[in-house]
CSV table of C-alpha atoms in Angstrom, one decimal:
chain,number,residue,atom,x,y,z
A,1,MET,CA,-41.4,18.8,-8.9
A,2,ARG,CA,-38.3,20.9,-9.5
A,3,GLU,CA,-36.0,19.4,-12.1
A,4,GLU,CA,-32.3,19.3,-11.0
A,5,LYS,CA,-29.4,19.9,-13.5
A,6,ALA,CA,-27.2,17.0,-13.7
A,7,THR,CA,-23.6,17.7,-14.2
A,8,PRO,CA,-22.3,16.2,-17.5
A,9,PRO,CA,-20.0,13.2,-17.3
A,10,GLY,CA,-17.2,15.0,-19.0
A,11,ARG,CA,-17.3,17.9,-16.7
A,12,ARG,CA,-17.3,15.5,-13.7
A,13,ALA,CA,-14.4,13.6,-15.1
A,14,GLY,CA,-12.4,16.7,-15.8
A,15,THR,CA,-13.1,17.9,-12.3
A,16,ALA,CA,-11.8,14.6,-10.9
A,17,HIS,CA,-8.6,14.7,-12.9
A,18,ALA,CA,-8.1,18.3,-11.7
A,19,VAL,CA,-8.5,17.3,-8.1
A,20,VAL,CA,-6.2,14.3,-8.5
A,21,GLY,CA,-3.6,16.5,-10.3
A,22,LEU,CA,-3.7,19.1,-7.6
A,23,ALA,CA,-3.4,16.4,-4.8
A,24,ARG,CA,-0.3,15.1,-6.6
A,25,ILE,CA,1.4,18.4,-6.9
A,26,ARG,CA,0.4,19.0,-3.2
A,27,ASP,CA,2.0,15.7,-2.2
A,28,GLY,CA,4.9,15.7,-4.4
A,29,PRO,CA,8.6,16.0,-3.4
A,30,TRP,CA,8.9,19.5,-4.6
A,31,ALA,CA,5.9,20.8,-2.6
A,32,VAL,CA,7.3,18.9,0.6
A,33,ARG,CA,10.6,20.7,0.0
A,34,TRP,CA,9.0,24.2,-0.3
A,35,LEU,CA,7.0,23.6,2.8
A,36,VAL,CA,9.9,22.6,4.8
A,37,ALA,CA,12.0,25.6,3.6
A,38,VAL,CA,9.2,27.9,4.4
A,39,ARG,CA,8.6,26.6,7.9
A,40,ALA,CA,12.4,26.4,8.7
A,41,ALA,CA,12.9,30.1,7.4
A,42,VAL,CA,9.9,31.3,9.5
A,43,ALA,CA,11.0,29.4,12.6
A,44,ALA,CA,14.5,30.6,12.4
A,45,ALA,CA,13.5,34.1,12.1
A,46,LEU,CA,11.2,33.8,15.1
A,47,ALA,CA,14.0,32.3,17.1
A,48,TRP,CA,16.3,35.0,16.1
A,49,GLN,CA,13.9,37.8,17.1
A,50,LEU,CA,12.9,36.1,20.4
A,51,CYS,CA,16.6,35.8,21.5
A,52,ARG,CA,17.2,39.4,20.7
A,53,SER,CA,14.1,40.5,22.6
A,54,MET,CA,14.8,38.3,25.6
A,55,TRP,CA,18.5,38.7,26.3
A,56,GLU,CA,19.3,41.6,23.8
A,57,THR,CA,21.8,39.3,22.0
A,58,PRO,CA,23.0,41.2,18.9
A,59,GLN,CA,23.8,37.9,16.9
A,60,PRO,CA,22.0,34.8,18.2
A,61,GLY,CA,23.3,32.5,15.3
A,62,PRO,CA,23.1,29.3,17.4
A,63,ALA,CA,19.2,29.8,17.7
A,64,VAL,CA,19.0,30.2,14.0
A,65,VAL,CA,21.0,27.2,13.2
A,66,ALA,CA,19.1,24.9,15.8
A,67,ALA,CA,15.7,26.0,14.3
A,68,LEU,CA,16.9,25.2,10.7
A,69,LEU,CA,18.2,21.8,11.7
A,70,VAL,CA,15.0,20.9,13.7
A,71,VAL,CA,12.3,21.6,11.3
A,72,HIS,CA,11.3,18.4,9.4
A,73,PRO,CA,8.3,17.4,7.3
A,74,THR,CA,6.6,15.6,10.2
A,75,VAL,CA,6.0,16.4,13.8
A,76,PHE,CA,7.5,13.3,15.0
A,77,ARG,CA,10.7,13.7,13.2
A,78,SER,CA,10.9,17.3,14.5
A,79,CYS,CA,10.5,16.3,18.0
A,80,THR,CA,13.0,13.5,17.7
A,81,ALA,CA,15.5,15.8,15.9
A,82,GLY,CA,15.0,18.5,18.6
A,83,LEU,CA,15.8,16.1,21.5
A,84,GLN,CA,18.8,14.5,19.7
A,85,TYR,CA,20.2,17.9,18.8
A,86,ALA,CA,19.7,19.2,22.4
A,87,ALA,CA,21.2,16.0,23.9
A,88,GLY,CA,24.3,16.3,21.6
A,89,CYS,CA,25.1,20.0,22.3
A,90,THR,CA,24.5,19.4,26.0
A,91,LEU,CA,26.6,16.3,26.1
A,92,GLY,CA,29.5,18.0,24.1
A,93,ALA,CA,29.4,21.1,26.5
A,94,LEU,CA,29.5,18.7,29.5
A,95,ILE,CA,32.5,16.8,28.1
A,96,ALA,CA,34.6,19.9,27.3
A,97,LEU,CA,33.5,22.2,30.3
A,98,PRO,CA,36.2,20.7,32.8
A,99,ALA,CA,39.0,20.9,30.3
A,100,ALA,CA,38.0,24.4,29.2
A,101,VAL,CA,37.8,25.7,32.8
A,102,LEU,CA,40.7,23.9,34.2
A,103,VAL,CA,43.3,23.6,31.4
A,104,GLY,CA,42.1,25.5,28.3
A,105,PRO,CA,42.7,24.7,24.7
A,106,THR,CA,46.0,22.5,24.6
A,107,TRP,CA,46.9,19.7,22.4
A,108,LEU,CA,46.5,17.3,25.2
A,109,SER,CA,43.2,18.6,26.3
A,110,MET,CA,41.9,18.8,22.7
A,111,THR,CA,42.9,15.1,22.1
A,112,ALA,CA,41.0,13.9,25.3
A,113,VAL,CA,38.0,16.0,24.6
A,114,LEU,CA,37.8,14.8,21.0
A,115,LEU,CA,38.2,11.2,21.9
A,116,LEU,CA,35.5,11.3,24.5
A,117,SER,CA,33.1,13.3,22.3
A,118,LEU,CA,33.7,11.0,19.4
A,119,LEU,CA,32.9,8.0,21.4
A,120,ALA,CA,29.7,9.5,22.8
A,121,ALA,CA,28.6,10.7,19.4
A,122,GLY,CA,28.6,7.0,18.1
A,123,HIS,CA,25.4,6.4,20.3
A,124,GLU,CA,22.5,5.2,18.2
A,125,ARG,CA,19.9,7.3,20.2
A,126,LEU,CA,21.7,10.5,18.8
A,127,GLY,CA,21.3,9.6,15.4
A,128,ALA,CA,22.6,12.0,12.8
A,129,HIS,CA,22.8,14.7,15.4
A,130,GLY,CA,25.6,12.7,17.2
A,131,LEU,CA,28.0,14.9,15.0
A,132,HIS,CA,27.2,18.0,17.2
A,133,VAL,CA,28.7,16.4,20.2
A,134,PRO,CA,32.3,16.9,19.1
A,135,ILE,CA,31.5,20.2,17.3
A,136,THR,CA,30.1,21.7,20.5
A,137,ALA,CA,32.9,20.2,22.6
A,138,VAL,CA,35.4,21.9,20.3
A,139,PHE,CA,33.6,25.2,20.5
A,140,VAL,CA,33.4,25.1,24.3
A,141,LEU,CA,37.1,24.2,24.7
A,142,LEU,CA,38.1,27.1,22.4
A,143,LEU,CA,36.4,29.5,24.5
A,144,GLY,CA,38.8,28.7,27.3
A,145,PRO,CA,38.6,29.8,31.0
A,146,ASN,CA,38.3,33.4,30.3
A,147,HIS,CA,35.1,33.2,28.3
A,148,ALA,CA,33.5,30.1,30.0
A,149,GLY,CA,30.6,32.4,30.9
A,150,GLN,CA,29.5,32.4,27.3
A,151,ILE,CA,28.7,28.7,27.4
A,152,LEU,CA,25.3,29.0,29.3
A,153,PRO,CA,24.0,31.8,26.9
A,154,HIS,CA,25.0,29.7,24.0
A,155,LEU,CA,23.2,26.6,25.1
A,156,LEU,CA,20.1,28.8,26.0
A,157,GLU,CA,20.1,30.1,22.6
A,158,ILE,CA,20.1,26.5,21.2
A,159,GLY,CA,17.3,25.6,23.4
A,160,VAL,CA,15.2,28.5,22.2
A,161,GLY,CA,15.7,27.6,18.5
A,162,ILE,CA,14.8,24.0,19.2
A,163,ALA,CA,11.7,25.0,21.2
A,164,VAL,CA,10.5,27.6,18.5
A,165,ALA,CA,11.1,24.9,15.7
A,166,VAL,CA,9.1,22.2,17.6
A,167,LEU,CA,6.3,24.4,18.7
A,168,PHE,CA,6.1,25.9,15.2
A,169,ASN,CA,5.7,22.4,13.6
A,170,ALA,CA,3.2,21.4,16.3
A,171,LEU,CA,0.9,24.3,16.2
A,172,LEU,CA,1.0,24.5,12.4
A,173,PRO,CA,1.2,20.6,11.7
A,174,PRO,CA,2.4,19.6,8.4
A,175,PRO,CA,0.0,17.7,6.2
A,176,LEU,CA,-0.5,14.0,6.3
A,177,ARG,CA,1.4,12.2,3.6
A,178,LEU,CA,-1.3,9.6,2.9
A,179,ARG,CA,-2.0,10.0,-0.7
A,180,ALA,CA,1.5,9.2,-1.8
A,181,ALA,CA,1.2,5.8,0.1
A,182,GLU,CA,-2.2,5.1,-1.3
A,183,SER,CA,-1.0,5.8,-4.7
A,184,ALA,CA,2.1,3.6,-4.3
A,185,LEU,CA,-0.1,0.8,-2.9
A,186,ASP,CA,-2.5,1.0,-5.8
A,187,ARG,CA,0.4,0.9,-8.3
A,188,LEU,CA,1.9,-2.3,-6.6
A,189,ARG,CA,-1.7,-3.9,-6.6
A,190,ASP,CA,-2.0,-3.1,-10.4
A,191,ASP,CA,1.4,-4.3,-11.1
A,192,LEU,CA,1.0,-7.6,-9.1
A,193,ALA,CA,-2.4,-8.2,-10.6
A,194,GLY,CA,-1.0,-7.6,-14.2
A,195,VAL,CA,1.7,-10.2,-13.4
A,196,LEU,CA,-0.9,-12.8,-12.3
A,197,ASP,CA,-2.9,-12.1,-15.4
A,198,GLY,CA,0.0,-12.5,-17.6
A,199,MET,CA,0.7,-15.8,-15.9
A,200,ALA,CA,-2.8,-16.9,-16.4
A,201,THR,CA,-2.4,-16.1,-20.1
A,202,ALA,CA,0.9,-18.0,-20.3
A,203,VAL,CA,-0.5,-21.1,-18.5
A,204,ARG,CA,-3.7,-21.0,-20.8
A,205,GLU,CA,-1.6,-20.8,-24.0
A,206,GLY,CA,1.1,-23.1,-22.9
A,207,ARG,CA,3.8,-20.6,-22.8
A,208,HIS,CA,6.4,-19.5,-20.4
A,209,PRO,CA,5.6,-16.6,-18.1
A,210,ASP,CA,8.6,-14.8,-19.1
A,211,ASP,CA,7.6,-14.7,-22.7
A,212,VAL,CA,4.3,-13.0,-21.8
A,213,LEU,CA,5.7,-10.6,-18.9
A,214,GLY,CA,9.4,-10.3,-19.8
A,215,ALA,CA,12.3,-11.5,-18.0
A,216,GLN,CA,12.6,-8.4,-15.8
A,217,TRP,CA,9.2,-8.6,-14.1
A,218,PRO,CA,10.5,-9.8,-10.8
A,219,ALA,CA,12.7,-6.6,-10.6
A,220,ARG,CA,9.9,-4.3,-11.5
A,221,VAL,CA,7.7,-5.7,-8.8
A,222,ALA,CA,10.7,-5.5,-6.3
A,223,ASP,CA,11.1,-1.9,-7.2
A,224,THR,CA,7.4,-1.0,-6.9
A,225,THR,CA,7.3,-2.8,-3.5
A,226,ALA,CA,10.3,-0.8,-2.2
A,227,THR,CA,8.5,2.4,-3.3
A,228,ALA,CA,5.4,1.4,-1.6
A,229,ARG,CA,7.3,0.5,1.6
A,230,SER,CA,9.0,3.9,1.7
A,231,ALA,CA,5.8,5.8,1.1
A,232,LEU,CA,3.9,3.8,3.7
A,233,GLY,CA,6.6,4.4,6.2
A,234,GLN,CA,6.4,8.2,5.6
A,235,ALA,CA,2.7,8.2,5.8
A,236,HIS,CA,2.7,6.4,9.2
A,237,GLU,CA,5.3,8.7,10.4
A,238,SER,CA,3.2,11.7,9.4
A,239,LEU,CA,0.4,10.4,11.6
A,240,ARG,CA,2.4,10.3,14.8
A,241,TRP,CA,1.9,13.3,17.2
A,242,ASN,CA,0.1,15.1,14.4
A,243,VAL,CA,-3.2,16.7,15.4
A,244,ARG,CA,-4.6,16.5,11.9
A,245,ALA,CA,-4.5,12.6,12.2
A,246,ARG,CA,-7.9,13.1,14.3
A,247,ASN,CA,-9.5,14.4,11.2
A,248,ARG,CA,-8.6,11.3,9.2
A,249,ASN,CA,-10.8,8.5,10.6
A,250,ALA,CA,-10.3,5.9,8.0
A,251,VAL,CA,-6.6,4.8,7.3
A,252,TRP,CA,-7.1,1.2,7.9
A,253,HIS,CA,-6.3,0.6,4.3
A,254,LEU,CA,-2.8,1.7,4.9
A,255,ASP,CA,-2.1,-1.0,7.4
A,256,ARG,CA,1.4,-2.5,6.8
A,257,LYS,CA,-0.2,-6.0,6.9
A,258,VAL,CA,-1.6,-5.1,3.4
A,259,LEU,CA,1.9,-4.5,2.2
A,260,GLU,CA,3.1,-7.6,3.8
A,261,SER,CA,0.3,-9.7,2.1
A,262,LEU,CA,1.2,-8.2,-1.3
A,263,GLU,CA,4.8,-8.9,-0.7
A,264,ARG,CA,4.1,-12.6,0.1
A,265,VAL,CA,1.8,-13.0,-3.1
A,266,ALA,CA,4.7,-11.5,-5.2
A,267,HIS,CA,7.0,-14.2,-3.7
A,268,ASP,CA,4.5,-16.9,-4.3
A,269,ALA,CA,3.9,-15.7,-8.0
A,270,GLU,CA,7.6,-16.0,-8.6
A,271,ALA,CA,7.7,-19.5,-6.9
A,272,CYS,CA,4.8,-20.5,-9.1
A,273,VAL,CA,6.9,-19.9,-12.2
A,274,GLY,CA,9.4,-22.4,-10.9
A,275,ALA,CA,6.6,-24.9,-10.2
A,276,LEU,CA,5.3,-24.4,-13.7
A,277,ASP,CA,8.9,-25.1,-15.2
A,278,ALA,CA,9.0,-28.3,-12.9
A,279,LEU,CA,5.6,-29.5,-14.1
A,280,ALA,CA,6.4,-28.8,-17.8
A,281,ALA,CA,9.6,-30.9,-17.2
A,282,GLN,CA,7.6,-33.9,-15.8
A,283,ARG,CA,4.7,-33.8,-18.4
A,284,PRO,CA,6.7,-35.3,-21.3
A,285,ALA,CA,7.9,-38.1,-19.3
A,286,SER,CA,4.4,-39.3,-18.3
A,287,ALA,CA,3.0,-38.6,-21.9
A,288,VAL,CA,5.3,-40.8,-23.8
A,289,ALA,CA,4.6,-44.0,-21.9
A,290,GLY,CA,4.4,-46.8,-24.4
A,291,PRO,CA,1.9,-49.7,-24.5
A,292,GLY,CA,1.9,-51.9,-21.5
A,293,ALA,CA,4.0,-49.4,-19.3
A,294,ALA,CA,3.2,-49.5,-15.6
A,295,VAL,CA,2.5,-46.2,-14.2
A,296,ALA,CA,4.9,-45.3,-11.4
A,297,GLY,CA,3.4,-46.1,-8.0
A,298,GLN,CA,0.9,-48.5,-9.4
A,299,GLY,CA,1.3,-52.0,-10.6
A,300,THR,CA,-1.4,-52.1,-13.3
A,301,PRO,CA,-0.4,-51.8,-17.0
A,302,GLN,CA,-2.4,-49.4,-19.1
A,303,ASP,CA,-3.0,-48.9,-22.8
A,304,GLY,CA,-0.5,-46.3,-24.1
A,305,PRO,CA,-2.5,-44.4,-26.7
A,306,ASP,CA,-5.4,-44.1,-24.2
A,307,ALA,CA,-3.1,-43.1,-21.4
A,308,ALA,CA,-1.5,-40.5,-23.5
A,309,ALA,CA,-4.8,-39.1,-24.5
A,310,ARG,CA,-6.1,-39.0,-20.8
A,311,THR,CA,-2.8,-37.4,-19.9
A,312,GLY,CA,-3.2,-34.7,-22.6
A,313,ALA,CA,-6.9,-34.1,-21.6
A,314,TRP,CA,-6.0,-33.7,-18.0
A,315,ASP,CA,-3.0,-31.4,-18.9
A,316,ARG,CA,-5.5,-29.1,-20.7
A,317,GLU,CA,-8.0,-29.3,-17.9
A,318,PHE,CA,-5.3,-28.6,-15.4
A,319,ARG,CA,-4.0,-25.6,-17.2
A,320,ALA,CA,-7.4,-24.2,-17.6
A,321,GLY,CA,-8.1,-24.6,-13.8
A,322,CYS,CA,-4.9,-23.0,-12.9
A,323,ALA,CA,-5.4,-20.2,-15.3
A,324,ARG,CA,-8.8,-19.6,-13.9
A,325,LEU,CA,-7.2,-19.6,-10.4
A,326,LEU,CA,-4.6,-17.1,-11.4
A,327,THR,CA,-7.3,-14.7,-12.9
A,328,CYS,CA,-9.3,-14.9,-9.8
A,329,LEU,CA,-6.2,-14.3,-7.6
A,330,ALA,CA,-5.5,-11.1,-9.6
A,331,LEU,CA,-9.0,-9.9,-9.0
A,332,CYS,CA,-8.4,-10.6,-5.1
A,333,VAL,CA,-5.1,-8.8,-5.2
A,334,ARG,CA,-6.8,-5.8,-6.6
A,335,GLY,CA,-9.3,-5.9,-3.7
A,336,CYS,CA,-6.6,-6.5,-1.1
A,337,ARG,CA,-7.0,-3.3,1.1
A,338,GLY,CA,-7.1,-4.6,4.5
A,339,GLY,CA,-10.8,-4.9,4.9
A,340,SER,CA,-13.2,-7.7,3.8
A,341,PRO,CA,-11.7,-10.0,1.1
A,342,HIS,CA,-12.8,-9.6,-2.5
A,343,PRO,CA,-16.2,-11.1,-3.2
A,344,VAL,CA,-14.7,-13.6,-5.8
A,345,LEU,CA,-12.8,-15.2,-3.1
A,346,PRO,CA,-15.3,-18.0,-2.2
A,347,ALA,CA,-15.6,-18.8,-5.9
A,348,THR,CA,-11.9,-19.2,-6.2
A,349,ARG,CA,-11.8,-21.3,-3.3
A,350,ARG,CA,-14.3,-23.8,-4.9
A,351,VAL,CA,-12.2,-23.8,-8.0
A,352,TRP,CA,-9.2,-24.8,-5.9
A,353,ARG,CA,-11.0,-27.5,-4.1
A,354,GLU,CA,-12.3,-29.1,-7.3
A,355,LEU,CA,-9.0,-29.1,-8.9
A,356,ALA,CA,-7.4,-30.4,-5.8
A,357,GLU,CA,-10.0,-33.3,-5.6
A,358,ARG,CA,-9.4,-34.2,-9.3
A,359,CYS,CA,-5.6,-34.3,-8.5
A,360,GLY,CA,-6.2,-36.6,-5.6
A,361,ASP,CA,-8.5,-39.0,-7.6
A,362,ARG,CA,-5.9,-39.4,-10.4
A,363,HIS,CA,-3.6,-42.4,-10.8
A,364,ASP,CA,-0.5,-40.9,-12.6
A,365,SER,CA,3.2,-40.6,-12.1
A,366,LEU,CA,4.2,-39.6,-8.5
A,367,ASP,CA,6.6,-37.0,-9.9
A,368,VAL,CA,3.8,-35.3,-12.0
A,369,ARG,CA,1.5,-35.3,-8.9
A,370,VAL,CA,4.0,-33.9,-6.8
A,371,ALA,CA,4.6,-31.0,-9.2
A,372,GLU,CA,0.9,-30.4,-9.5
A,373,TYR,CA,0.5,-30.3,-5.7
A,374,ARG,CA,3.3,-28.1,-5.3
A,375,LEU,CA,1.8,-25.5,-7.8
A,376,LEU,CA,-1.6,-25.9,-6.0
A,377,MET,CA,0.0,-25.4,-2.5
A,378,LEU,CA,1.6,-22.1,-3.8
A,379,LEU,CA,-1.8,-21.0,-5.1
A,380,ASP,CA,-3.5,-21.9,-1.8
A,381,ARG,CA,-0.8,-20.0,0.2
A,382,ALA,CA,-1.4,-16.9,-2.1
A,383,LEU,CA,-5.2,-17.0,-1.6
A,384,HIS,CA,-4.5,-17.4,2.2
A,385,ASP,CA,-2.6,-14.1,2.0
A,386,VAL,CA,-5.2,-12.0,0.2
A,387,ALA,CA,-7.9,-13.4,2.4
A,388,GLY,CA,-6.3,-11.9,5.6
A,389,GLY,CA,-5.3,-15.0,7.3
A,390,ARG,CA,-8.5,-17.1,6.4
A,391,ARG,CA,-7.1,-20.6,5.5
A,392,THR,CA,-8.5,-22.3,2.4
A,393,VAL,CA,-10.5,-25.4,3.5
A,394,ARG,CA,-8.9,-28.6,2.3
A,395,PRO,CA,-10.9,-31.3,0.6
A,396,THR,CA,-11.9,-34.2,2.8
A,397,HIS,CA,-12.3,-36.8,0.3
A,398,SER,CA,-10.3,-40.2,0.7
A,399,ARG,CA,-7.0,-40.5,-0.9
A,400,THR,CA,-4.6,-43.4,-1.6
A,401,ALA,CA,-1.3,-43.5,0.1
A,402,PRO,CA,0.7,-42.3,-3.0
A,403,ALA,CA,-1.5,-39.4,-3.3
A,404,THR,CA,-1.0,-38.6,0.5
A,405,THR,CA,2.8,-38.9,0.1
A,406,ALA,CA,2.6,-36.5,-3.0
A,407,ARG,CA,0.7,-33.9,-1.1
A,408,GLU,CA,3.2,-34.1,1.8
A,409,GLU,CA,6.1,-33.8,-0.4
A,410,ALA,CA,4.5,-30.9,-2.1
A,411,HIS,CA,4.0,-29.2,1.2
A,412,ALA,CA,7.6,-29.7,2.2
A,413,GLN,CA,8.9,-28.2,-1.2
A,414,ALA,CA,6.7,-25.3,-0.9
A,415,ALA,CA,7.6,-24.6,2.6
A,416,ALA,CA,11.3,-24.9,1.9
A,417,GLU,CA,11.0,-22.6,-1.1
A,418,HIS,CA,9.1,-20.0,1.1
A,419,ARG,CA,11.9,-20.2,3.8
């Protein structure tokens, strides 16, 4: 058999880094600016030459300006800008044409034309190109009755410039801006998973999450989320009316539901910090119960040292379980890509059920159980988000009335915070 030469791992890694670097340069902001500038310049030159060949116009400036304004990084934005620009210029010409033919440029006609054109320019469908309504109206009015015949050639030149720019972008479609969105979502997943891992470390070591993550971690996650939302919007816009989108068969991982799920998990992570603070505030009150003290909600006195020992053991067990849940949740967040959930999700659900059952079987202070259930409900909601709508199965064991009341109160508190 013929032996095949395997590529050294170092060379493969170098090639992969080179490909990633070229992709980042290609999808970077400067590459997009260069691409738009080149396309706009070529489209404007073509519009200029076409107008001079068709009507022998010596200086077809309106066609050049229209082509420059209509070329955009995506086909959809080019078509939208072309329609808005054409509508604005046509509407401005129609508003000013009666005054230009009948009266000419006077202070009264100028006031009336500007008033009507500015009111029309504020329509939301015209967007930023609504400004061309008063500009075109003033231009048409200044031509006056003697040069009213120049209005139609002017509008035709604008139409040629718009058509050339739109066709140029459609026949030579701009690239899909998907890599930037993929990188932004990966960065958000990594940041959010790092936050959950840091919270797990803080819970395991009995520290505050801000001591591990820093007090500014919510702002960092919010900035990363905003960047991902913007990049995802640009990616979806680049897919609209772009013939290159047919060559991209798998873009399911750029679904907006993925970003919404990650945003909800980030909100739940921030709420978990408040739940941990509330639980830490309730723990000392239950741990210092003296001998013969009756536990809230129960009528039976219990031995003080034994109760304190059991409370301390349960506190360590509960923290270990919550830390394990947060670590598994971080793994699920890294795998939250819109397809099948992470393989560790079933095991995470089992950990959650076991911990919830242990909480339901305990006879402790009602305030402590409410704080524990509230934290578990937040973690359950986060698991539901990363599972793509698959709700965690609740334990079906029997509970006492105070435990049911605590669970309902925890649900109410978590729902109120979510709102």
